Short mmCIF file of C-alpha atoms and ligand atoms in Angstrom, two decimals:
data_model
loop_
_atom_site.label_atom_id
_atom_site.label_comp_id
_atom_site.label_asym_id
_atom_site.label_seq_id
_atom_site.Cartn_x
_atom_site.Cartn_y
_atom_site.Cartn_z
CA UNK A 206 0.00 0.00 0.00
CA UNK A 207 1.32 3.47 -0.92
CA UNK A 208 2.46 5.84 1.75
CA UNK A 209 -0.64 7.85 2.70
CA UNK A 210 -0.03 11.25 4.22
CA UNK A 211 -2.46 13.82 5.57
CA UNK A 212 -1.39 17.19 6.95
CA UNK A 213 -4.70 18.64 8.14
CA UNK A 214 -7.47 17.83 10.55
CA UNK A 215 -11.15 17.75 9.60
CA UNK A 216 -12.68 20.36 11.90
CA UNK A 217 -15.63 22.71 11.28
CA UNK A 218 -16.19 21.31 7.80
CA UNK A 219 -12.74 22.37 6.74
CA UNK A 220 -9.25 20.93 6.44
CA UNK A 221 -7.40 22.89 9.10
CA UNK A 222 -3.79 23.12 10.23
CA UNK A 223 -3.18 21.09 13.38
CA UNK A 224 -1.99 22.96 16.45
CA UNK A 225 1.29 21.05 16.62
CA UNK A 226 3.73 19.07 14.48
CA UNK A 227 3.04 15.82 16.34
CA UNK A 228 2.10 12.96 14.04
CA UNK A 229 0.71 9.45 14.26
CA UNK A 230 2.30 6.82 12.03
CA UNK A 231 0.05 4.03 10.82
CA UNK A 232 1.82 0.68 10.64
CA UNK A 233 0.77 -2.42 8.73
CA UNK A 234 -0.01 -5.24 11.15
CA UNK A 235 0.88 -7.74 8.40
CA UNK A 236 4.28 -6.32 7.43
CA UNK A 237 5.25 -4.10 10.39
CA UNK A 238 6.03 -1.38 7.80
CA UNK A 239 4.79 2.21 8.10
CA UNK A 240 2.01 2.84 5.58
CA UNK A 241 1.04 6.41 6.29
CA UNK A 242 0.76 9.19 8.80
CA UNK A 243 -1.65 11.87 10.00
CA UNK A 244 -1.45 14.79 12.43
CA UNK A 245 -1.95 13.85 16.05
CA UNK A 246 -4.68 16.06 17.47
CA UNK A 247 -3.83 17.89 20.70
CA UNK A 248 -6.04 19.45 23.35
CA UNK A 249 -6.15 22.73 21.38
CA UNK A 250 -7.47 20.82 18.37
CA UNK A 251 -10.13 19.18 20.53
CA UNK A 252 -11.09 22.66 21.75
CA UNK A 253 -11.48 23.77 18.12
CA UNK A 254 -13.45 20.63 17.21
CA UNK A 255 -15.80 20.93 20.18
CA UNK A 256 -16.30 24.64 19.46
CA UNK A 257 -17.18 23.82 15.83
CA UNK A 258 -19.59 21.09 16.93
CA UNK A 259 -21.10 23.48 19.50
CA UNK A 260 -21.63 26.23 16.92
CA UNK A 261 -23.17 23.77 14.49
CA UNK A 262 -25.49 22.45 17.18
CA UNK A 263 -26.49 25.87 18.57
CA UNK A 264 -27.18 27.41 15.16
CA UNK A 265 -30.92 28.20 15.29
CA UNK A 266 -31.28 27.22 11.62
CA UNK A 267 -28.70 24.44 11.86
CA UNK A 268 -28.59 20.64 11.77
CA UNK A 269 -30.54 20.13 15.00
CA UNK A 270 -33.42 22.14 13.52
CA UNK A 271 -33.43 20.61 10.07
CA UNK A 272 -36.56 18.68 9.25
CA UNK A 273 -36.20 14.92 9.81
CA UNK A 274 -36.68 14.44 6.06
CA UNK A 275 -33.75 16.75 5.26
CA UNK A 276 -31.50 15.09 7.83
CA UNK A 277 -32.49 11.68 6.46
CA UNK A 278 -31.56 12.77 2.93
CA UNK A 279 -28.15 13.91 4.19
CA UNK A 280 -27.63 10.53 5.87
CA UNK A 281 -28.56 8.79 2.62
CA UNK A 282 -26.06 10.95 0.71
CA UNK A 283 -23.33 10.03 3.19
CA UNK A 284 -24.28 6.36 2.77
CA UNK A 285 -23.99 6.71 -1.02
CA UNK A 286 -20.51 8.21 -0.81
CA UNK A 287 -19.31 5.60 1.69
CA UNK A 288 -20.75 2.85 -0.47
CA UNK A 289 -18.72 4.11 -3.43
CA UNK A 290 -15.60 4.16 -1.27
CA UNK A 291 -16.28 0.89 0.56
CA UNK A 292 -13.37 -0.90 -1.05
CA UNK A 293 -10.91 1.83 0.03
CA UNK A 294 -12.33 1.73 3.55
CA UNK A 295 -11.98 -2.05 3.74
CA UNK A 296 -8.43 -2.00 2.39
CA UNK A 297 -7.24 0.74 4.71
CA UNK A 298 -8.72 -0.86 7.80
CA UNK A 299 -7.33 -4.24 6.84
CA UNK A 300 -3.85 -2.86 6.14
CA UNK A 301 -3.68 -1.14 9.51
CA UNK A 302 -5.27 -3.52 12.01
CA UNK A 303 -4.82 -6.87 10.28
CA UNK A 304 -8.52 -7.61 9.76
CA UNK A 305 -8.80 -10.07 6.84
CA UNK A 306 -9.84 -7.98 3.86
CA UNK A 307 -12.79 -10.26 3.10
CA UNK A 308 -14.13 -9.57 6.61
CA UNK A 309 -13.33 -5.87 6.32
CA UNK A 310 -15.33 -5.66 3.10
CA UNK A 311 -18.39 -7.30 4.67
CA UNK A 312 -18.26 -5.31 7.89
CA UNK A 313 -16.17 -2.15 7.71
CA UNK A 314 -17.04 -1.48 4.09
CA UNK A 315 -20.75 -2.11 4.19
CA UNK A 316 -22.08 -1.99 7.78
CA UNK A 317 -21.82 1.84 8.05
CA UNK A 318 -23.74 2.19 4.79
CA UNK A 319 -26.50 -0.11 6.03
CA UNK A 320 -26.69 1.74 9.35
CA UNK A 321 -26.90 5.18 7.77
CA UNK A 322 -29.76 4.06 5.51
CA UNK A 323 -31.50 2.35 8.41
CA UNK A 324 -31.36 5.46 10.63
CA UNK A 325 -32.34 7.66 7.68
CA UNK A 326 -35.46 5.50 7.36
CA UNK A 327 -36.20 5.66 11.08
CA UNK A 328 -35.81 9.43 11.07
CA UNK A 329 -38.33 9.75 8.29
CA UNK A 330 -40.80 7.47 10.04
CA UNK A 331 -40.60 8.39 13.70
CA UNK A 332 -42.25 11.46 15.13
CA UNK A 333 -40.06 13.58 17.41
CA UNK A 334 -43.02 14.77 19.42
CA UNK A 335 -46.43 13.54 20.50
CA UNK A 336 -49.34 15.08 22.33
CA UNK A 337 -50.68 13.11 25.30
CA UNK A 338 -54.00 13.75 26.95
CA UNK A 339 -53.34 14.47 30.64
CA UNK A 340 -55.02 13.04 33.74
CA UNK A 341 -55.18 16.50 35.33
CA UNK A 342 -56.83 18.29 32.47
CA UNK A 343 -54.67 19.73 29.70
CA UNK A 344 -52.54 17.96 27.13
CA UNK A 345 -48.79 17.48 27.32
CA UNK A 346 -46.47 17.79 24.37
CA UNK A 347 -43.68 15.21 24.80
CA UNK A 348 -40.66 16.10 22.69
CA UNK A 349 -37.52 14.14 21.84
CA UNK A 350 -34.80 16.73 21.40
CA UNK A 351 -31.24 16.08 20.27
CA UNK A 352 -28.94 15.91 23.27
CA UNK A 353 -26.23 18.18 21.83
CA UNK A 354 -22.52 17.74 21.18
CA UNK A 355 -21.42 14.10 21.32
CA UNK A 356 -17.88 12.95 22.05
CA UNK A 357 -17.53 9.59 20.27
CA UNK A 358 -14.48 7.51 21.18
CA UNK A 359 -13.81 4.39 19.14
CA UNK A 360 -11.35 1.48 19.30
CA UNK A 361 -9.15 0.04 16.55
CA UNK A 362 -10.79 -3.34 16.06
CA UNK A 363 -13.77 -2.23 13.90
CA UNK A 364 -12.94 1.46 13.56
CA UNK A 365 -15.49 2.35 10.88
CA UNK A 366 -18.37 0.15 11.94
CA UNK A 367 -18.11 1.09 15.61
CA UNK A 368 -17.88 4.79 14.70
CA UNK A 369 -21.04 4.34 12.62
CA UNK A 370 -22.79 2.66 15.59
CA UNK A 371 -22.47 6.14 17.14
CA UNK A 372 -22.62 8.71 14.38
CA UNK A 373 -25.54 7.18 12.44
CA UNK A 374 -28.10 7.44 15.30
CA UNK A 375 -26.49 10.63 16.66
CA UNK A 376 -26.82 12.38 13.30
CA UNK A 377 -30.32 11.04 12.83
CA UNK A 378 -31.28 12.50 16.20
CA UNK A 379 -29.87 15.93 15.24
CA UNK A 380 -26.67 15.88 17.30
CA UNK A 381 -23.23 17.05 16.24
CA UNK A 382 -20.08 15.03 16.93
CA UNK A 383 -16.42 15.04 17.71
CA UNK A 384 -15.12 11.59 16.80
CA UNK A 385 -11.82 10.39 18.26
CA UNK A 386 -10.38 7.43 16.36
CA UNK A 387 -7.81 5.19 17.97
CA UNK A 388 -4.17 5.89 17.07
CA UNK A 389 -3.81 2.38 15.58
CA UNK A 390 -6.47 3.11 12.93
CA UNK A 391 -6.27 6.67 11.70
CA UNK A 392 -6.00 6.42 7.92
CA UNK A 393 -9.56 5.17 7.43
CA UNK A 394 -10.91 8.08 9.48
CA UNK A 395 -9.86 10.41 6.66
CA UNK A 396 -12.06 8.50 4.22
CA UNK A 397 -14.96 9.17 6.57
CA UNK A 398 -14.00 12.86 6.78
CA UNK A 399 -13.84 13.12 2.99
CA UNK A 400 -17.20 11.38 2.68
CA UNK A 401 -18.78 13.78 5.20
CA UNK A 402 -17.48 16.73 3.18
CA UNK A 403 -18.58 15.25 -0.14
CA UNK A 404 -22.05 14.37 1.15
CA UNK A 405 -22.67 18.00 2.10
CA UNK A 406 -23.11 17.38 5.82
CA UNK A 407 -23.04 20.95 7.21
CA UNK A 408 -19.81 22.38 8.60
CA UNK A 409 -19.06 21.37 12.18
CA UNK A 410 -21.62 18.57 12.37
CA UNK A 411 -18.87 15.92 12.20
CA UNK A 412 -15.33 16.65 13.38
CA UNK A 413 -12.53 14.10 13.61
CA UNK A 414 -9.54 14.23 15.99
CA UNK A 415 -7.17 11.25 15.71
CA UNK A 416 -5.32 10.98 19.03
CA UNK A 417 -4.39 8.80 21.97
CA UNK A 418 -5.98 8.22 25.34
CA UNK A 419 -4.91 11.47 27.07
CA UNK A 420 -6.58 13.56 24.41
CA UNK A 421 -9.53 11.17 24.60
CA UNK A 422 -9.76 11.84 28.34
CA UNK A 423 -9.63 15.57 27.61
CA UNK A 424 -12.58 15.21 25.23
CA UNK A 425 -14.55 13.18 27.81
CA UNK A 426 -14.25 15.98 30.40
CA UNK A 427 -14.61 18.90 27.99
CA UNK A 428 -17.13 21.41 29.39
CA UNK A 429 -18.89 21.92 26.06
CA UNK A 430 -19.59 18.24 25.41
CA UNK A 431 -23.09 17.00 26.30
CA UNK A 432 -22.77 13.24 25.86
CA UNK A 433 -20.03 10.61 25.65
CA UNK A 434 -20.33 7.44 23.66
CA UNK A 435 -17.42 5.07 24.19
CA UNK A 436 -16.43 1.68 22.82
CA UNK A 437 -13.28 0.07 24.14
CA UNK A 438 -11.77 -1.76 27.06
CA UNK A 439 -13.51 -2.19 30.38
CA UNK A 440 -10.59 -0.48 32.17
CA UNK A 441 -10.93 2.68 30.06
CA UNK A 442 -14.73 2.47 30.31
CA UNK A 443 -14.58 2.50 34.11
CA UNK A 444 -12.41 5.58 34.12
CA UNK A 445 -14.64 7.36 31.57
CA UNK A 446 -17.73 6.33 33.54
CA UNK A 447 -16.25 7.85 36.69
CA UNK A 448 -15.56 11.16 34.99
CA UNK A 449 -19.01 11.26 33.42
CA UNK A 450 -20.57 10.39 36.77
CA UNK A 451 -18.84 13.33 38.42
CA UNK A 452 -19.93 15.64 35.60
CA UNK A 453 -23.44 14.12 35.46
CA UNK A 454 -22.78 13.66 31.75
CA UNK A 455 -24.79 10.96 29.98
CA UNK A 456 -22.54 8.14 28.79
CA UNK A 457 -22.91 4.96 26.78
CA UNK A 458 -20.24 2.33 27.40
CA UNK A 459 -19.62 -0.66 25.09
CA UNK A 460 -16.84 -2.61 26.75
CA UNK A 461 -15.13 -5.99 26.79
CA UNK A 462 -16.51 -9.50 26.75
CA UNK A 463 -15.79 -13.14 27.53
CA UNK A 464 -18.88 -14.77 26.15
CA UNK A 465 -19.90 -18.42 26.17
CA UNK A 466 -20.55 -20.55 23.09
CA UNK A 467 -22.73 -23.27 24.63
CA UNK A 468 -22.75 -26.49 22.63
CA UNK A 469 -25.76 -28.56 23.73
CA UNK A 470 -25.68 -32.36 23.72
CA UNK A 471 -27.98 -32.46 20.67
CA UNK A 472 -25.92 -30.01 18.59
CA UNK A 473 -25.15 -31.08 15.06
CA UNK A 474 -21.86 -29.35 14.41
CA UNK A 475 -21.05 -30.56 10.94
CA UNK A 476 -18.23 -28.24 9.96
CA UNK A 477 -19.24 -28.40 6.30
CA UNK A 478 -22.44 -26.55 7.14
CA UNK A 479 -21.65 -24.57 10.31
CA UNK A 480 -17.98 -23.56 9.97
CA UNK A 481 -18.77 -20.05 8.71
CA UNK A 482 -21.27 -19.29 11.46
CA UNK A 483 -19.05 -20.84 14.09
CA UNK A 484 -16.18 -18.70 12.84
CA UNK A 485 -18.17 -15.46 13.07
CA UNK A 486 -19.33 -16.38 16.57
CA UNK A 487 -15.93 -17.37 17.98
CA UNK A 488 -12.95 -16.11 15.95
CA UNK A 489 -14.04 -13.21 13.73
CA UNK A 490 -11.36 -10.58 13.07
CA UNK A 491 -8.51 -12.71 14.43
CA UNK A 492 -10.32 -13.04 17.74
CA UNK A 493 -10.21 -9.26 18.19
CA UNK A 494 -13.96 -8.82 18.50
CA UNK A 495 -15.75 -7.95 21.72
CA UNK A 496 -18.76 -10.29 21.41
CA UNK A 497 -16.98 -13.55 20.59
CA UNK A 498 -17.87 -16.77 22.39
CA UNK A 499 -14.33 -17.55 23.45
CA UNK A 500 -15.42 -19.95 26.18
CA UNK A 501 -16.76 -23.01 24.38
CA UNK A 502 -18.91 -24.97 26.82
CA UNK A 503 -19.08 -28.64 25.83
CA UNK A 504 -21.17 -31.45 27.42
CA UNK A 505 -18.96 -34.02 29.16
CA UNK A 506 -20.59 -36.84 27.18
CA UNK A 507 -19.32 -35.28 23.93
CA UNK A 508 -16.30 -33.42 25.28
CA UNK A 509 -13.61 -35.26 23.29
CA UNK A 510 -15.57 -35.03 20.06
CA UNK A 511 -16.08 -31.28 20.49
CA UNK A 512 -12.45 -30.63 21.39
CA UNK A 513 -11.47 -32.55 18.23
CA UNK A 514 -14.00 -30.61 16.18
CA UNK A 515 -12.67 -27.23 17.34
CA UNK A 516 -9.11 -28.47 16.84
CA UNK A 517 -9.91 -29.38 13.23
CA UNK A 518 -11.80 -26.12 12.78
CA UNK A 519 -8.86 -24.00 14.00
CA UNK A 520 -6.33 -26.10 12.12
CA UNK A 521 -8.13 -25.60 8.80
CA UNK A 522 -8.05 -21.80 8.95
CA UNK A 523 -5.82 -19.96 6.50
CA UNK A 524 -3.47 -17.61 8.34
CA UNK A 525 -1.75 -14.89 6.38
CA UNK A 526 -1.37 -11.29 5.23
CA UNK A 527 -4.63 -9.47 5.95
CA UNK A 528 -4.80 -8.10 2.41
CA UNK A 529 -4.72 -11.57 0.89
CA UNK A 530 -8.24 -12.50 -0.22
CA UNK A 531 -7.93 -16.05 1.08
CA UNK A 532 -6.82 -15.07 4.59
CA UNK A 533 -9.18 -16.05 7.40
CA UNK A 534 -6.90 -15.18 10.31
CA UNK A 535 -4.64 -12.16 9.98
CA UNK A 536 -2.12 -10.74 12.45
CA UNK A 537 -2.82 -9.10 15.79
CA UNK A 538 -3.27 -5.35 15.40
CA UNK A 539 -0.10 -4.36 17.25
CA UNK A 540 3.05 -5.87 18.74
CA UNK A 541 1.66 -5.10 22.22
CA UNK A 542 -1.53 -6.97 21.38
CA UNK A 543 0.45 -10.02 20.26
CA UNK A 544 2.52 -9.87 23.48
CA UNK A 545 -0.71 -9.83 25.45
CA UNK A 546 -2.12 -12.84 23.60
CA UNK A 547 1.14 -14.76 24.03
CA UNK A 548 1.17 -13.97 27.76
CA UNK A 549 -2.31 -15.45 28.07
CA UNK A 550 -1.31 -18.56 26.11
CA UNK A 551 1.65 -19.04 28.50
CA UNK A 552 -0.64 -18.48 31.48
CA UNK A 553 -3.14 -21.04 30.19
CA UNK A 554 -0.39 -23.64 29.81
CA UNK A 555 1.00 -22.76 33.24
CA UNK A 556 -2.44 -23.23 34.80
CA UNK A 557 -2.64 -26.76 33.40
CA UNK A 558 -4.84 -26.31 30.33
CA UNK A 559 -3.86 -28.38 27.30
CA UNK A 560 -3.11 -26.86 23.89
CA UNK A 561 -4.61 -29.10 21.21
CA UNK A 562 -3.55 -26.93 18.29
CA UNK A 563 -1.59 -23.72 17.82
CA UNK A 564 -0.09 -21.97 20.80
CA UNK A 565 2.80 -20.38 18.92
CA UNK A 566 3.63 -18.21 15.94
CA UNK A 567 2.80 -19.62 12.50
CA UNK A 568 5.73 -20.95 10.50
CA UNK A 569 6.79 -18.96 7.45
CA UNK A 570 5.32 -15.65 8.59
CA UNK A 571 8.36 -13.81 9.90
CA UNK A 572 6.93 -10.32 9.50
CA UNK A 573 3.66 -9.24 11.04
CA UNK A 574 2.22 -9.86 14.49
CA UNK A 575 0.79 -13.31 13.87
CA UNK A 576 -0.42 -15.84 16.43
CA UNK A 577 -1.60 -19.33 15.50
CA UNK A 578 -5.29 -20.08 16.05
CA UNK A 579 -5.14 -21.85 19.39
CA UNK A 580 -7.48 -24.25 21.16
CA UNK A 581 -7.17 -25.03 24.86
CA UNK A 582 -8.84 -28.15 26.28
CA UNK A 583 -9.22 -29.13 29.94
CA UNK A 584 -9.93 -25.53 30.89
CA UNK A 585 -11.58 -24.75 34.20
CA UNK A 586 -13.84 -21.70 34.16
CA UNK A 587 -11.79 -20.24 37.02
CA UNK A 588 -8.63 -20.22 34.93
CA UNK A 589 -7.40 -16.76 33.96
CA UNK A 590 -7.79 -17.63 30.26
CA UNK A 591 -11.48 -18.35 30.90
CA UNK A 592 -12.10 -15.21 32.94
CA UNK A 593 -10.12 -12.46 31.16
CA UNK A 594 -10.54 -11.11 27.67
CA UNK A 595 -7.59 -12.31 25.56
CA UNK A 596 -8.55 -10.55 22.31
CA UNK A 597 -6.81 -13.02 20.02
CA UNK A 598 -7.57 -16.29 18.17
CA UNK A 599 -7.65 -18.37 21.34
CA UNK A 600 -10.61 -20.52 22.46
CA UNK A 601 -11.02 -22.45 25.71
CA UNK A 602 -13.16 -25.59 25.72
CA UNK A 603 -14.76 -26.08 29.14
CA UNK A 604 -16.70 -29.23 30.11
CA UNK A 605 -20.14 -29.19 31.77
CA UNK A 606 -22.46 -31.91 33.02
CA UNK A 607 -26.01 -30.69 32.30
CA UNK A 608 -27.83 -27.63 30.99
CA UNK A 609 -28.06 -26.06 34.45
CA UNK A 610 -24.33 -26.29 34.88
CA UNK A 611 -23.80 -24.85 31.39
CA UNK A 612 -25.90 -21.82 32.35
CA UNK A 613 -24.09 -21.47 35.68
CA UNK A 614 -20.67 -21.49 33.96
CA UNK A 615 -21.83 -19.12 31.23
CA UNK A 616 -23.00 -16.67 33.92
CA UNK A 617 -19.88 -17.11 36.06
CA UNK A 618 -18.13 -14.21 34.35
CA UNK A 619 -17.54 -10.53 35.03
CA UNK A 620 -18.78 -9.89 31.50
CA UNK A 621 -22.05 -10.29 29.62
CA UNK A 622 -21.93 -9.09 26.02
CA UNK A 623 -22.48 -11.87 23.47
CA UNK A 624 -22.82 -15.63 23.35
CA UNK A 625 -24.36 -18.47 21.41
CA UNK A 626 -26.24 -21.71 21.93
CA UNK A 627 -25.68 -24.54 19.43
CA UNK A 628 -28.47 -27.12 19.24
CA UNK A 629 -30.65 -29.02 16.79
CA UNK A 630 -33.70 -27.95 18.82
CA UNK A 631 -34.27 -24.19 18.37
CA UNK A 632 -36.91 -24.05 21.15
CA UNK A 633 -34.53 -25.61 23.62
CA UNK A 634 -31.82 -23.21 22.43
CA UNK A 635 -34.08 -20.21 22.94
CA UNK A 636 -35.13 -21.38 26.41
CA UNK A 637 -31.49 -21.69 27.40
CA UNK A 638 -30.52 -18.38 25.75
CA UNK A 639 -33.09 -16.64 27.97
CA UNK A 640 -31.22 -17.86 31.07
CA UNK A 641 -27.82 -16.41 30.09
CA UNK A 642 -26.93 -13.04 31.63
CA UNK A 643 -25.92 -11.17 28.53
CA UNK A 644 -26.95 -8.25 26.35
CA UNK A 645 -27.05 -10.30 23.13
CA UNK A 646 -27.03 -13.99 22.29
CA UNK A 647 -27.59 -16.13 19.20
CA UNK A 648 -29.11 -19.55 18.63
CA UNK A 649 -27.01 -21.37 16.00
CA UNK A 650 -25.80 -18.03 14.67
CA UNK A 651 -24.42 -14.70 15.82
CA UNK A 652 -24.00 -11.33 14.17
CA UNK A 653 -25.14 -7.96 15.54
CA UNK A 654 -28.35 -7.00 13.75
CA UNK A 655 -28.79 -3.30 12.89
CA UNK A 656 -32.46 -3.29 13.89
CA UNK A 657 -31.96 -4.79 17.36
CA UNK A 658 -30.29 -3.29 20.44
CA UNK A 659 -26.67 -4.33 21.00
CA UNK A 660 -24.67 -3.95 24.21
CA UNK A 661 -23.63 -5.56 27.42
CA UNK A 662 -24.50 -6.23 31.03
CA UNK A 663 -22.13 -6.31 34.02
CA UNK A 664 -18.57 -5.26 33.07
CA UNK A 665 -19.49 -5.29 29.38
CA UNK A 666 -21.05 -1.88 29.58
CA UNK A 667 -23.99 0.40 30.13
CA UNK A 668 -26.56 1.24 27.47
CA UNK A 669 -27.35 -0.14 24.04
CA UNK A 670 -26.42 0.74 20.49
CA UNK A 671 -28.28 -0.15 17.26
CA UNK A 672 -32.01 -0.46 16.72
CA UNK A 673 -34.49 2.33 17.39
CA UNK A 674 -33.33 2.09 21.03
CA UNK A 675 -30.00 3.73 20.14
CA UNK A 676 -31.73 6.98 19.18
CA UNK A 677 -32.51 7.45 22.86
CA UNK A 678 -28.76 7.76 23.57
CA UNK A 679 -28.74 10.96 21.57
CA UNK A 680 -32.06 12.47 22.64
CA UNK A 681 -33.44 14.06 25.74
CA UNK A 682 -37.08 14.24 26.62
CA UNK A 683 -38.96 17.43 27.25
CA UNK A 684 -42.54 17.62 28.48
CA UNK A 685 -44.43 20.81 27.67
CA UNK A 686 -47.68 21.07 29.71
CA UNK A 687 -50.21 22.83 27.54
CA UNK A 688 -52.62 25.14 29.31
P1 NAD B 888 -9.01 0.99 24.67
O1 NAD B 888 -9.97 1.12 25.78
O2 NAD B 888 -7.58 0.93 24.99
O3 NAD B 888 -9.18 2.21 23.67
C1 NAD B 888 -10.41 2.49 23.03
C2 NAD B 888 -10.43 3.96 22.64
O4 NAD B 888 -10.50 4.75 23.82
C3 NAD B 888 -9.21 4.44 21.90
O5 NAD B 888 -9.62 5.44 20.99
C4 NAD B 888 -8.35 5.05 23.01
O6 NAD B 888 -7.45 6.02 22.53
C5 NAD B 888 -9.41 5.66 23.90
N1 NAD B 888 -9.11 5.74 25.33
C6 NAD B 888 -8.45 4.85 26.10
N2 NAD B 888 -8.47 5.26 27.39
C7 NAD B 888 -9.20 6.40 27.43
C8 NAD B 888 -9.61 7.28 28.48
N3 NAD B 888 -9.27 7.06 29.74
N4 NAD B 888 -10.37 8.34 28.16
C9 NAD B 888 -10.75 8.57 26.88
N5 NAD B 888 -10.38 7.79 25.85
C10 NAD B 888 -9.62 6.71 26.12
O7 NAD B 888 -9.50 -0.29 23.85
P2 NAD B 888 -8.85 -0.93 22.55
O8 NAD B 888 -7.70 -1.77 22.97
O9 NAD B 888 -8.65 0.11 21.49
O10 NAD B 888 -10.07 -1.86 22.04
C11 NAD B 888 -10.25 -3.14 22.47
C12 NAD B 888 -11.31 -3.22 23.55
O11 NAD B 888 -12.54 -2.69 23.06
C13 NAD B 888 -11.62 -4.65 23.95
O12 NAD B 888 -11.74 -4.73 25.34
C14 NAD B 888 -12.96 -4.92 23.30
O13 NAD B 888 -13.73 -5.91 23.92
C15 NAD B 888 -13.61 -3.58 23.38
N6 NAD B 888 -14.68 -3.50 22.39
C16 NAD B 888 -15.98 -3.47 22.82
C17 NAD B 888 -17.01 -3.45 21.89
C18 NAD B 888 -18.44 -3.40 22.29
O14 NAD B 888 -19.26 -3.05 21.48
N7 NAD B 888 -18.79 -3.76 23.51
C19 NAD B 888 -16.71 -3.44 20.53
C20 NAD B 888 -15.38 -3.49 20.14
C21 NAD B 888 -14.37 -3.50 21.08
#
C-alpha cells in the first residue's frame, strides 16, 4: 500500500492546520512497515473541534433544527458516498489492524452504509413529538430533542463500523459530533471525513480528531460536550464512567466481553455446514472482536468429540497477510496486542490447560504480528484464560455436566456481552438463551443486527447501540404542559 499522508485535521467542515507538528504513524499489522501518517490532534485541536460542533449544534437554523426528512436525505447521501468508497475503507482498515480484507469488506465497508440508511429510514418514520392527553386536564407535548454535542471515542478493532454505531443514530437525532479514532487506525478516518465533506453534511456537524488516550480523556471531560459514547476496554470504560458520573454527563459504554458458546448435547456441528457461522461467533477478526464466544462450553458426554472438532476447525483456517483474499486469520493489530495474547497462552499452559492446536507463531510468517489459532482443552472456568478477555484467536473448551451447569458457567463471568447456543432444537436453544446473563445472544448463529439493540450487562457496559433504542442515547425528553 502506498504511503498515505495527511497534513490537516477535519474540523468545522474544513481541512485545518493542526496545532502542533506531532504525528501518528500508521503501521501495517501484516508487514510491520509504516504505511502512512496523519497529524496527532492535541487538546487545542479538541477545543477547536468541540467549538465547531457546539456552533453547528447551537445554530438556530442548523442541523438540530433541520426537518427529519432533510436530515435523512443527508444521511442517505453520506451512505452513497461511503458505499462508493467501501473498497478503500476495507483496504485501509485491513492494512492497519490486520482484519482479513474479506471480513473488512463485509463489515467495515458495508455496515456503516447499512446503518446510515436504516437510521435515515427511522428518522423519516418516527415522530419527534407527540401530544398526550393528561389526567389532570390539559394535554402534554412530549418532545424528543437532540442531546447536543457528542464525544464519540472508538477502538481500533472495527474502527469504521463502531464509529457508525455512534454517528448514524447521533446524526439522525440531530446531534453534532467530535469523533476520536484510535491511534492504531487513523488512515480510514480520513475517508470518513472526505465522505462527510462530499455528502454536504453541514460544517461542524462531524469533526474528527485522531489521538491517543490522554486527548480522549480531555474530550470526555470537555465542558462543552453534552454526551459521551465510548467503545473500548472495560478499564478505560470504568475511568470514563467515573468522569461522566462526576460531571453528570450521559454516557454509553460498550466494553469488553468473555462470552460463552454453549454447545448442547444435541448439537449437530457438521463443519461443512456450520464452519462459517461458528467462525463469526468465535474467531471473527482474528479473535479481536468484543462479542466472541471464546469460552466453548461442551457437554462431558461429547467433550472429546467437540475438542477434536474445534481443533480441526482452527487447524483448517488460513493464516496470512490481511490483504490476501484467502486469509481467514490475519495478524494481531499491534506488537503489544500479540505480546498480550502470548502472555495469556503461556498463562493457560502454566495453569494446566492443554493446547490441542496452535499456541505459537505460525511458521513462514516472519513479519507481522501473527499468532496461530489456538485451542485449549481441559480448561476450568476459574482459569485466567477463561475469565479475562484475551482478544486473540484463542478458544477455551470447558466441560459441563447438564444444561443447568452450562448456564451457571456461562454466567460465572464478570462480562455479559455476546454468546451463542448450538443445538438441533431451536426451542430448547431459545429457552437456554433466555437464562444467560448477557446483552445479546444467538441460537445457532451470531451477528449484531442493525435493527436490534446491541450492548452488554455487568462489566461489558452500560446502554445499548443499534435499533431504534440507540436513538434514545442521543435524545433528551422534554414535556411541555399545555394550558
Ligand atoms: P481501549 O480502551 O484501549 O481504547 C479504546 C479507545 O479509547 C481508543 O480510541 C483510546 O485512545 C481511547 N481511550 C483509552 N483510554 C481512554 C480514556 N481514559 N479516556 C478517553 N479515551 C480513552 O480499547 P482498545 O484496545 O482500542 O479496544 C479493544 C477493547 O474494546 C476490547 O476490550 C474490546 O472488547 C472492546 N470493544 C468493545 C465493543 C463493544 O461493542 N462492547 C466493541 C469493540 C471492542
